[in-house]
């Protein structure tokens, strides 16, 4: 019998671009044998109260978290753990970010229309189900309408940076995101380091730049990391005295190839990672 205590500290619910409600997400994590989970929705904390209540009810540890979109020279994501979801500073920032996302979504829809792909704001809002508007919702609609063979292909051809219908986010700067997490009582971790497109000295300088703003750690376990990436990123954490976190980036049906707590099948994040993160 496998008695390992496995966790997943990077997941998304219907409140951003996942397919499960916060409660369904927590129940799914419990059913899959996880010992702890963090709900880290994009740029909002709307699901945290529900997630924590369900976690307490069924007996699984839930860490209040968020994934903030930020801008440096490339788009950067900052994971905030142990945050206070009722923080006044956080609430104010979330309103600003929600408005920015509406503007960005409208711009993307206008660009798509120029290429004969008609996605309306009402359709995106319906797909979001009352949650924050995300590019993943647009990609899903594009796939359903036959404009793309899959959401992943929609991003690769149309929505990612450098693509014809990409709209720049005017959200927080990278240091503002780190500082916001700290103001909300949390610890800030740099997410999926390989997506920063930085390596070597450039990546190290970027990490030091974020440390000046209060960065706590790096995401040391992630679905798409190769063994070499894991070794590199954990080595950087050790070099700079940073902690590590880990998660799958689970989105449910919107990323069906990713399993909660397991990623592509072989990922195992030990509970000891969370225990070390708690030593604040």
PDB file of C-alpha atoms in Angstrom:
ATOM      1  CA  UNK A   1       0.000   0.000   0.000  1.00  0.00           C
ATOM      2  CA  UNK A   2       1.375   3.424  -0.966  1.00  0.00           C
ATOM      3  CA  UNK A   3       1.470   5.532   2.177  1.00  0.00           C
ATOM      4  CA  UNK A   4       3.149   8.541   0.592  1.00  0.00           C
ATOM      5  CA  UNK A   5       1.461  11.834   1.337  1.00  0.00           C
ATOM      6  CA  UNK A   6       1.074  13.619  -1.997  1.00  0.00           C
ATOM      7  CA  UNK A   7       0.072  17.241  -2.551  1.00  0.00           C
ATOM      8  CA  UNK A   8      -0.794  19.608  -5.406  1.00  0.00           C
ATOM      9  CA  UNK A   9      -0.191  23.324  -4.870  1.00  0.00           C
ATOM     10  CA  UNK A  10      -1.083  24.655  -8.324  1.00  0.00           C
ATOM     11  CA  UNK A  11      -4.696  24.132  -9.407  1.00  0.00           C
ATOM     12  CA  UNK A  12      -7.517  26.129 -10.975  1.00  0.00           C
ATOM     13  CA  UNK A  13     -11.286  26.130 -10.565  1.00  0.00           C
ATOM     14  CA  UNK A  14     -14.272  27.504 -12.437  1.00  0.00           C
ATOM     15  CA  UNK A  15     -13.526  30.846 -10.755  1.00  0.00           C
ATOM     16  CA  UNK A  16     -10.772  31.324 -13.342  1.00  0.00           C
ATOM     17  CA  UNK A  17     -10.076  28.896 -16.175  1.00  0.00           C
ATOM     18  CA  UNK A  18     -10.668  25.482 -14.628  1.00  0.00           C
ATOM     19  CA  UNK A  19     -13.719  23.319 -15.288  1.00  0.00           C
ATOM     20  CA  UNK A  20     -14.632  22.326 -11.703  1.00  0.00           C
ATOM     21  CA  UNK A  21     -16.221  24.419  -8.986  1.00  0.00           C
ATOM     22  CA  UNK A  22     -13.967  25.018  -5.973  1.00  0.00           C
ATOM     23  CA  UNK A  23     -15.889  22.406  -3.993  1.00  0.00           C
ATOM     24  CA  UNK A  24     -15.729  19.856  -6.804  1.00  0.00           C
ATOM     25  CA  UNK A  25     -12.001  20.464  -7.133  1.00  0.00           C
ATOM     26  CA  UNK A  26     -11.372  19.785  -3.452  1.00  0.00           C
ATOM     27  CA  UNK A  27     -13.523  16.650  -3.477  1.00  0.00           C
ATOM     28  CA  UNK A  28     -11.700  15.412  -6.572  1.00  0.00           C
ATOM     29  CA  UNK A  29      -8.361  15.939  -4.834  1.00  0.00           C
ATOM     30  CA  UNK A  30      -9.575  13.943  -1.839  1.00  0.00           C
ATOM     31  CA  UNK A  31     -10.862  11.140  -4.092  1.00  0.00           C
ATOM     32  CA  UNK A  32      -7.456  10.957  -5.771  1.00  0.00           C
ATOM     33  CA  UNK A  33      -5.743  10.461  -2.426  1.00  0.00           C
ATOM     34  CA  UNK A  34      -4.106  13.850  -1.983  1.00  0.00           C
ATOM     35  CA  UNK A  35      -3.246  15.072   1.496  1.00  0.00           C
ATOM     36  CA  UNK A  36      -3.236  18.775   0.664  1.00  0.00           C
ATOM     37  CA  UNK A  37      -4.163  21.100  -2.180  1.00  0.00           C
ATOM     38  CA  UNK A  38      -3.851  24.795  -2.958  1.00  0.00           C
ATOM     39  CA  UNK A  39      -6.538  26.544  -4.976  1.00  0.00           C
ATOM     40  CA  UNK A  40      -4.535  29.088  -6.982  1.00  0.00           C
ATOM     41  CA  UNK A  41      -6.973  30.673  -9.400  1.00  0.00           C
ATOM     42  CA  UNK A  42      -5.791  33.349 -11.802  1.00  0.00           C
ATOM     43  CA  UNK A  43      -6.043  36.864 -10.392  1.00  0.00           C
ATOM     44  CA  UNK A  44      -8.922  36.188  -8.004  1.00  0.00           C
ATOM     45  CA  UNK A  45      -9.728  34.622  -4.652  1.00  0.00           C
ATOM     46  CA  UNK A  46     -13.454  34.093  -5.215  1.00  0.00           C
ATOM     47  CA  UNK A  47     -13.319  30.334  -4.607  1.00  0.00           C
ATOM     48  CA  UNK A  48     -11.107  30.157  -1.549  1.00  0.00           C
ATOM     49  CA  UNK A  49     -13.825  30.274   1.115  1.00  0.00           C
ATOM     50  CA  UNK A  50     -15.800  27.478  -0.548  1.00  0.00           C
ATOM     51  CA  UNK A  51     -12.658  25.407  -1.058  1.00  0.00           C
ATOM     52  CA  UNK A  52     -11.547  25.727   2.558  1.00  0.00           C
ATOM     53  CA  UNK A  53     -15.027  24.941   3.887  1.00  0.00           C
ATOM     54  CA  UNK A  54     -15.251  21.758   1.794  1.00  0.00           C
ATOM     55  CA  UNK A  55     -11.715  20.814   2.774  1.00  0.00           C
ATOM     56  CA  UNK A  56     -12.574  21.075   6.450  1.00  0.00           C
ATOM     57  CA  UNK A  57     -15.764  19.093   5.879  1.00  0.00           C
ATOM     58  CA  UNK A  58     -14.138  16.128   4.108  1.00  0.00           C
ATOM     59  CA  UNK A  59     -10.725  16.167   5.756  1.00  0.00           C
ATOM     60  CA  UNK A  60      -8.167  17.507   3.294  1.00  0.00           C
ATOM     61  CA  UNK A  61      -5.836  20.426   3.907  1.00  0.00           C
ATOM     62  CA  UNK A  62      -6.520  23.445   1.686  1.00  0.00           C
ATOM     63  CA  UNK A  63      -3.943  26.207   1.278  1.00  0.00           C
ATOM     64  CA  UNK A  64      -5.357  29.639   0.316  1.00  0.00           C
ATOM     65  CA  UNK A  65      -3.481  30.761  -2.779  1.00  0.00           C
ATOM     66  CA  UNK A  66      -3.575  32.816  -5.964  1.00  0.00           C
ATOM     67  CA  UNK A  67      -1.706  32.973  -9.282  1.00  0.00           C
ATOM     68  CA  UNK A  68      -1.045  36.567 -10.277  1.00  0.00           C
ATOM     69  CA  UNK A  69      -0.343  37.535 -13.865  1.00  0.00           C
ATOM     70  CA  UNK A  70       2.463  40.053 -14.073  1.00  0.00           C
ATOM     71  CA  UNK A  71       4.542  41.813 -16.682  1.00  0.00           C
ATOM     72  CA  UNK A  72       8.310  42.099 -16.876  1.00  0.00           C
ATOM     73  CA  UNK A  73       9.967  41.767 -20.271  1.00  0.00           C
ATOM     74  CA  UNK A  74       7.768  38.681 -20.670  1.00  0.00           C
ATOM     75  CA  UNK A  75       4.554  37.607 -18.956  1.00  0.00           C
ATOM     76  CA  UNK A  76       5.363  36.211 -15.532  1.00  0.00           C
ATOM     77  CA  UNK A  77       3.169  34.373 -13.056  1.00  0.00           C
ATOM     78  CA  UNK A  78       3.595  34.731  -9.310  1.00  0.00           C
ATOM     79  CA  UNK A  79       2.027  32.179  -6.969  1.00  0.00           C
ATOM     80  CA  UNK A  80       0.956  33.537  -3.588  1.00  0.00           C
ATOM     81  CA  UNK A  81       0.497  31.055  -0.724  1.00  0.00           C
ATOM     82  CA  UNK A  82      -1.050  31.486   2.747  1.00  0.00           C
ATOM     83  CA  UNK A  83      -2.726  34.704   1.665  1.00  0.00           C
ATOM     84  CA  UNK A  84      -5.563  36.429   3.492  1.00  0.00           C
ATOM     85  CA  UNK A  85      -8.373  36.429   0.885  1.00  0.00           C
ATOM     86  CA  UNK A  86     -10.032  39.348   2.695  1.00  0.00           C
ATOM     87  CA  UNK A  87      -6.954  41.576   2.567  1.00  0.00           C
ATOM     88  CA  UNK A  88      -8.035  45.141   1.612  1.00  0.00           C
ATOM     89  CA  UNK A  89      -4.942  45.566  -0.574  1.00  0.00           C
ATOM     90  CA  UNK A  90      -5.735  42.322  -2.372  1.00  0.00           C
ATOM     91  CA  UNK A  91      -9.397  43.226  -2.865  1.00  0.00           C
ATOM     92  CA  UNK A  92      -8.484  46.576  -4.391  1.00  0.00           C
ATOM     93  CA  UNK A  93      -5.966  44.986  -6.756  1.00  0.00           C
ATOM     94  CA  UNK A  94      -8.412  42.257  -7.800  1.00  0.00           C
ATOM     95  CA  UNK A  95     -10.982  44.861  -8.885  1.00  0.00           C
ATOM     96  CA  UNK A  96      -8.363  46.609 -10.993  1.00  0.00           C
ATOM     97  CA  UNK A  97      -7.181  43.342 -12.555  1.00  0.00           C
ATOM     98  CA  UNK A  98     -10.730  42.200 -13.295  1.00  0.00           C
ATOM     99  CA  UNK A  99     -11.355  45.453 -15.204  1.00  0.00           C
ATOM    100  CA  UNK A 100      -8.058  45.062 -17.081  1.00  0.00           C
ATOM    101  CA  UNK A 101      -8.997  41.529 -18.114  1.00  0.00           C
ATOM    102  CA  UNK A 102     -12.326  42.726 -19.503  1.00  0.00           C
ATOM    103  CA  UNK A 103     -10.494  45.298 -21.633  1.00  0.00           C
ATOM    104  CA  UNK A 104      -7.931  42.729 -22.780  1.00  0.00           C
ATOM    105  CA  UNK A 105     -10.657  40.241 -23.693  1.00  0.00           C
ATOM    106  CA  UNK A 106     -12.514  42.849 -25.747  1.00  0.00           C
ATOM    107  CA  UNK A 107      -9.327  43.720 -27.634  1.00  0.00           C
ATOM    108  CA  UNK A 108      -8.662  40.047 -28.365  1.00  0.00           C
ATOM    109  CA  UNK A 109     -12.207  39.536 -29.662  1.00  0.00           C
ATOM    110  CA  UNK A 110     -11.803  42.547 -31.961  1.00  0.00           C
ATOM    111  CA  UNK A 111      -8.542  41.160 -33.361  1.00  0.00           C
ATOM    112  CA  UNK A 112     -10.074  37.734 -33.916  1.00  0.00           C
ATOM    113  CA  UNK A 113     -12.940  39.336 -35.850  1.00  0.00           C
ATOM    114  CA  UNK A 114     -10.413  40.890 -38.221  1.00  0.00           C
ATOM    115  CA  UNK A 115      -9.424  37.336 -39.170  1.00  0.00           C
ATOM    116  CA  UNK A 116     -13.015  36.167 -39.581  1.00  0.00           C
ATOM    117  CA  UNK A 117     -13.265  34.501 -36.168  1.00  0.00           C
ATOM    118  CA  UNK A 118     -16.265  35.829 -34.298  1.00  0.00           C
ATOM    119  CA  UNK A 119     -16.163  35.458 -30.516  1.00  0.00           C
ATOM    120  CA  UNK A 120     -18.393  37.819 -28.545  1.00  0.00           C
ATOM    121  CA  UNK A 121     -17.907  39.189 -25.060  1.00  0.00           C
ATOM    122  CA  UNK A 122     -21.228  37.605 -24.052  1.00  0.00           C
ATOM    123  CA  UNK A 123     -19.935  34.200 -25.140  1.00  0.00           C
ATOM    124  CA  UNK A 124     -16.750  34.645 -23.121  1.00  0.00           C
ATOM    125  CA  UNK A 125     -18.711  35.762 -20.053  1.00  0.00           C
ATOM    126  CA  UNK A 126     -20.979  32.735 -20.374  1.00  0.00           C
ATOM    127  CA  UNK A 127     -17.996  30.408 -20.671  1.00  0.00           C
ATOM    128  CA  UNK A 128     -16.421  32.050 -17.616  1.00  0.00           C
ATOM    129  CA  UNK A 129     -19.545  31.277 -15.595  1.00  0.00           C
ATOM    130  CA  UNK A 130     -19.311  34.443 -13.543  1.00  0.00           C
ATOM    131  CA  UNK A 131     -15.578  34.010 -12.935  1.00  0.00           C
ATOM    132  CA  UNK A 132     -12.738  36.163 -14.167  1.00  0.00           C
ATOM    133  CA  UNK A 133     -12.324  36.350 -17.962  1.00  0.00           C
ATOM    134  CA  UNK A 134      -9.369  34.353 -19.287  1.00  0.00           C
ATOM    135  CA  UNK A 135      -7.816  33.654 -22.665  1.00  0.00           C
ATOM    136  CA  UNK A 136      -8.549  29.974 -22.026  1.00  0.00           C
ATOM    137  CA  UNK A 137     -12.245  30.754 -22.331  1.00  0.00           C
ATOM    138  CA  UNK A 138     -11.640  32.364 -25.733  1.00  0.00           C
ATOM    139  CA  UNK A 139      -9.544  29.380 -26.844  1.00  0.00           C
ATOM    140  CA  UNK A 140     -12.296  26.990 -25.795  1.00  0.00           C
ATOM    141  CA  UNK A 141     -14.911  28.934 -27.781  1.00  0.00           C
ATOM    142  CA  UNK A 142     -12.611  29.065 -30.812  1.00  0.00           C
ATOM    143  CA  UNK A 143     -12.317  25.284 -30.682  1.00  0.00           C
ATOM    144  CA  UNK A 144     -16.066  24.785 -30.294  1.00  0.00           C
ATOM    145  CA  UNK A 145     -16.704  27.022 -33.324  1.00  0.00           C
ATOM    146  CA  UNK A 146     -14.179  25.195 -35.465  1.00  0.00           C
ATOM    147  CA  UNK A 147     -11.695  28.053 -35.655  1.00  0.00           C
ATOM    148  CA  UNK A 148      -9.038  25.883 -34.029  1.00  0.00           C
ATOM    149  CA  UNK A 149      -8.487  22.161 -33.605  1.00  0.00           C
ATOM    150  CA  UNK A 150      -7.848  22.544 -29.872  1.00  0.00           C
ATOM    151  CA  UNK A 151      -7.456  25.232 -27.199  1.00  0.00           C
ATOM    152  CA  UNK A 152      -3.714  24.545 -27.163  1.00  0.00           C
ATOM    153  CA  UNK A 153      -3.554  25.157 -30.914  1.00  0.00           C
ATOM    154  CA  UNK A 154      -5.555  28.365 -30.514  1.00  0.00           C
ATOM    155  CA  UNK A 155      -2.963  29.688 -28.104  1.00  0.00           C
ATOM    156  CA  UNK A 156      -0.041  28.580 -30.262  1.00  0.00           C
ATOM    157  CA  UNK A 157      -1.369  30.116 -33.497  1.00  0.00           C
ATOM    158  CA  UNK A 158      -3.475  33.081 -32.361  1.00  0.00           C
ATOM    159  CA  UNK A 159      -3.356  34.049 -28.674  1.00  0.00           C
ATOM    160  CA  UNK A 160       0.182  33.727 -27.325  1.00  0.00           C
ATOM    161  CA  UNK A 161       2.646  36.604 -27.306  1.00  0.00           C
ATOM    162  CA  UNK A 162       3.861  37.257 -30.835  1.00  0.00           C
ATOM    163  CA  UNK A 163       0.703  35.826 -32.391  1.00  0.00           C
ATOM    164  CA  UNK A 164      -1.725  37.908 -34.524  1.00  0.00           C
ATOM    165  CA  UNK A 165      -4.514  38.180 -31.926  1.00  0.00           C
ATOM    166  CA  UNK A 166      -2.425  38.537 -28.784  1.00  0.00           C
ATOM    167  CA  UNK A 167      -3.347  41.455 -26.553  1.00  0.00           C
ATOM    168  CA  UNK A 168      -0.843  42.634 -23.987  1.00  0.00           C
ATOM    169  CA  UNK A 169      -1.927  42.474 -20.372  1.00  0.00           C
ATOM    170  CA  UNK A 170      -1.666  45.787 -18.541  1.00  0.00           C
ATOM    171  CA  UNK A 171      -1.734  44.138 -15.153  1.00  0.00           C
ATOM    172  CA  UNK A 172       0.790  44.304 -12.337  1.00  0.00           C
ATOM    173  CA  UNK A 173       4.536  44.470 -12.816  1.00  0.00           C
ATOM    174  CA  UNK A 174       6.473  41.466 -11.547  1.00  0.00           C
ATOM    175  CA  UNK A 175       7.654  43.268  -8.423  1.00  0.00           C
ATOM    176  CA  UNK A 176       4.164  44.671  -7.756  1.00  0.00           C
ATOM    177  CA  UNK A 177       2.791  41.113  -7.841  1.00  0.00           C
ATOM    178  CA  UNK A 178       5.357  39.899  -5.322  1.00  0.00           C
ATOM    179  CA  UNK A 179       4.731  42.908  -3.080  1.00  0.00           C
ATOM    180  CA  UNK A 180       0.944  42.403  -3.283  1.00  0.00           C
ATOM    181  CA  UNK A 181       1.269  38.818  -2.079  1.00  0.00           C
ATOM    182  CA  UNK A 182       3.361  40.011   0.864  1.00  0.00           C
ATOM    183  CA  UNK A 183       0.852  42.749   1.712  1.00  0.00           C
ATOM    184  CA  UNK A 184      -1.884  40.080   1.739  1.00  0.00           C
ATOM    185  CA  UNK A 185       0.067  38.148   4.361  1.00  0.00           C
ATOM    186  CA  UNK A 186       1.348  35.528   1.937  1.00  0.00           C
ATOM    187  CA  UNK A 187       4.573  34.170   0.483  1.00  0.00           C
ATOM    188  CA  UNK A 188       5.433  34.707  -3.192  1.00  0.00           C
ATOM    189  CA  UNK A 189       6.804  31.975  -5.472  1.00  0.00           C
ATOM    190  CA  UNK A 190       7.857  32.242  -9.129  1.00  0.00           C
ATOM    191  CA  UNK A 191       5.675  29.846 -11.158  1.00  0.00           C
ATOM    192  CA  UNK A 192       6.698  27.522 -14.029  1.00  0.00           C
ATOM    193  CA  UNK A 193      10.149  28.985 -14.536  1.00  0.00           C
ATOM    194  CA  UNK A 194      10.613  27.499 -18.016  1.00  0.00           C
ATOM    195  CA  UNK A 195       7.802  29.703 -19.334  1.00  0.00           C
ATOM    196  CA  UNK A 196       9.784  32.834 -18.487  1.00  0.00           C
ATOM    197  CA  UNK A 197      12.018  31.848 -21.435  1.00  0.00           C
ATOM    198  CA  UNK A 198      15.020  32.696 -19.280  1.00  0.00           C
ATOM    199  CA  UNK A 199      17.994  30.513 -18.404  1.00  0.00           C
ATOM    200  CA  UNK A 200      21.506  30.763 -17.074  1.00  0.00           C
ATOM    201  CA  UNK A 201      22.656  34.158 -15.846  1.00  0.00           C
ATOM    202  CA  UNK A 202      19.548  35.869 -17.183  1.00  0.00           C
ATOM    203  CA  UNK A 203      17.280  33.665 -15.072  1.00  0.00           C
ATOM    204  CA  UNK A 204      19.456  34.123 -11.996  1.00  0.00           C
ATOM    205  CA  UNK A 205      19.380  37.899 -12.391  1.00  0.00           C
ATOM    206  CA  UNK A 206      15.594  37.764 -12.745  1.00  0.00           C
ATOM    207  CA  UNK A 207      15.274  35.727  -9.556  1.00  0.00           C
ATOM    208  CA  UNK A 208      17.497  38.182  -7.690  1.00  0.00           C
ATOM    209  CA  UNK A 209      15.376  41.042  -9.046  1.00  0.00           C
ATOM    210  CA  UNK A 210      12.241  39.398  -7.584  1.00  0.00           C
ATOM    211  CA  UNK A 211      14.007  38.606  -4.317  1.00  0.00           C
ATOM    212  CA  UNK A 212      14.535  42.331  -3.804  1.00  0.00           C
ATOM    213  CA  UNK A 213      10.732  42.675  -3.779  1.00  0.00           C
ATOM    214  CA  UNK A 214      10.312  39.814  -1.298  1.00  0.00           C
ATOM    215  CA  UNK A 215      10.244  36.568  -3.328  1.00  0.00           C
ATOM    216  CA  UNK A 216      10.068  33.524  -1.039  1.00  0.00           C
ATOM    217  CA  UNK A 217      10.613  30.645  -3.428  1.00  0.00           C
ATOM    218  CA  UNK A 218      10.464  28.903  -6.796  1.00  0.00           C
ATOM    219  CA  UNK A 219       8.108  26.311  -8.231  1.00  0.00           C
ATOM    220  CA  UNK A 220      10.406  23.283  -8.044  1.00  0.00           C
ATOM    221  CA  UNK A 221       7.910  20.641  -9.164  1.00  0.00           C
ATOM    222  CA  UNK A 222       5.713  21.131 -12.260  1.00  0.00           C
ATOM    223  CA  UNK A 223       3.945  19.006 -14.843  1.00  0.00           C
ATOM    224  CA  UNK A 224       6.081  20.045 -17.825  1.00  0.00           C
ATOM    225  CA  UNK A 225       9.480  20.083 -16.147  1.00  0.00           C
ATOM    226  CA  UNK A 226      12.124  17.699 -17.416  1.00  0.00           C
ATOM    227  CA  UNK A 227      14.432  16.052 -14.836  1.00  0.00           C
ATOM    228  CA  UNK A 228      17.115  18.523 -15.902  1.00  0.00           C
ATOM    229  CA  UNK A 229      14.791  21.472 -15.273  1.00  0.00           C
ATOM    230  CA  UNK A 230      13.881  20.173 -11.826  1.00  0.00           C
ATOM    231  CA  UNK A 231      17.553  19.819 -10.948  1.00  0.00           C
ATOM    232  CA  UNK A 232      18.352  23.305 -12.218  1.00  0.00           C
ATOM    233  CA  UNK A 233      15.462  25.085 -10.508  1.00  0.00           C
ATOM    234  CA  UNK A 234      15.857  23.317  -7.182  1.00  0.00           C
ATOM    235  CA  UNK A 235      19.571  24.028  -7.373  1.00  0.00           C
ATOM    236  CA  UNK A 236      18.843  27.728  -7.848  1.00  0.00           C
ATOM    237  CA  UNK A 237      16.495  27.664  -4.862  1.00  0.00           C
ATOM    238  CA  UNK A 238      19.233  26.148  -2.733  1.00  0.00           C
ATOM    239  CA  UNK A 239      21.828  28.602  -4.047  1.00  0.00           C
ATOM    240  CA  UNK A 240      19.747  31.640  -3.117  1.00  0.00           C
ATOM    241  CA  UNK A 241      18.173  30.328   0.076  1.00  0.00           C
ATOM    242  CA  UNK A 242      14.712  30.078  -1.436  1.00  0.00           C
ATOM    243  CA  UNK A 243      12.009  27.525  -0.722  1.00  0.00           C
ATOM    244  CA  UNK A 244      10.327  25.372  -3.344  1.00  0.00           C
ATOM    245  CA  UNK A 245       6.679  24.707  -4.108  1.00  0.00           C
ATOM    246  CA  UNK A 246       5.110  22.346  -6.593  1.00  0.00           C
ATOM    247  CA  UNK A 247       1.945  21.650  -8.513  1.00  0.00           C
ATOM    248  CA  UNK A 248       0.413  20.255 -11.668  1.00  0.00           C
ATOM    249  CA  UNK A 249      -1.418  23.340 -13.028  1.00  0.00           C
ATOM    250  CA  UNK A 250      -4.584  21.240 -13.036  1.00  0.00           C
ATOM    251  CA  UNK A 251      -7.521  22.727 -15.001  1.00  0.00           C
ATOM    252  CA  UNK A 252      -9.866  19.746 -15.182  1.00  0.00           C
ATOM    253  CA  UNK A 253     -11.542  19.234 -18.560  1.00  0.00           C
ATOM    254  CA  UNK A 254      -9.818  22.309 -20.000  1.00  0.00           C
ATOM    255  CA  UNK A 255      -6.452  20.489 -19.768  1.00  0.00           C
ATOM    256  CA  UNK A 256      -7.612  16.857 -19.765  1.00  0.00           C
ATOM    257  CA  UNK A 257      -4.099  15.443 -20.153  1.00  0.00           C
ATOM    258  CA  UNK A 258      -3.124  16.758 -16.707  1.00  0.00           C
ATOM    259  CA  UNK A 259      -4.209  14.728 -13.665  1.00  0.00           C
ATOM    260  CA  UNK A 260      -4.529  16.339 -10.265  1.00  0.00           C
ATOM    261  CA  UNK A 261      -1.543  15.491  -8.092  1.00  0.00           C
ATOM    262  CA  UNK A 262       0.084  13.467 -10.884  1.00  0.00           C
ATOM    263  CA  UNK A 263       0.512  15.787 -13.847  1.00  0.00           C
ATOM    264  CA  UNK A 264       1.214  13.609 -16.859  1.00  0.00           C
ATOM    265  CA  UNK A 265       1.236  10.537 -14.631  1.00  0.00           C
ATOM    266  CA  UNK A 266       4.580  10.338 -12.868  1.00  0.00           C
ATOM    267  CA  UNK A 267       4.683  13.553 -10.842  1.00  0.00           C
ATOM    268  CA  UNK A 268       4.759  13.159  -7.066  1.00  0.00           C
ATOM    269  CA  UNK A 269       5.062  16.182  -4.798  1.00  0.00           C
ATOM    270  CA  UNK A 270       5.747  15.044  -1.219  1.00  0.00           C
ATOM    271  CA  UNK A 271       3.959  16.610   1.723  1.00  0.00           C
ATOM    272  CA  UNK A 272       7.370  17.588   3.081  1.00  0.00           C
ATOM    273  CA  UNK A 273       7.419  20.395   0.491  1.00  0.00           C
ATOM    274  CA  UNK A 274       4.392  21.986   2.152  1.00  0.00           C
ATOM    275  CA  UNK A 275       5.793  21.384   5.618  1.00  0.00           C
ATOM    276  CA  UNK A 276       8.907  23.362   4.675  1.00  0.00           C
ATOM    277  CA  UNK A 277       6.812  26.135   3.110  1.00  0.00           C
ATOM    278  CA  UNK A 278       4.971  26.504   6.424  1.00  0.00           C
ATOM    279  CA  UNK A 279       8.211  27.356   8.237  1.00  0.00           C
ATOM    280  CA  UNK A 280       7.692  31.049   7.736  1.00  0.00           C
TER     281      UNK A 280
END
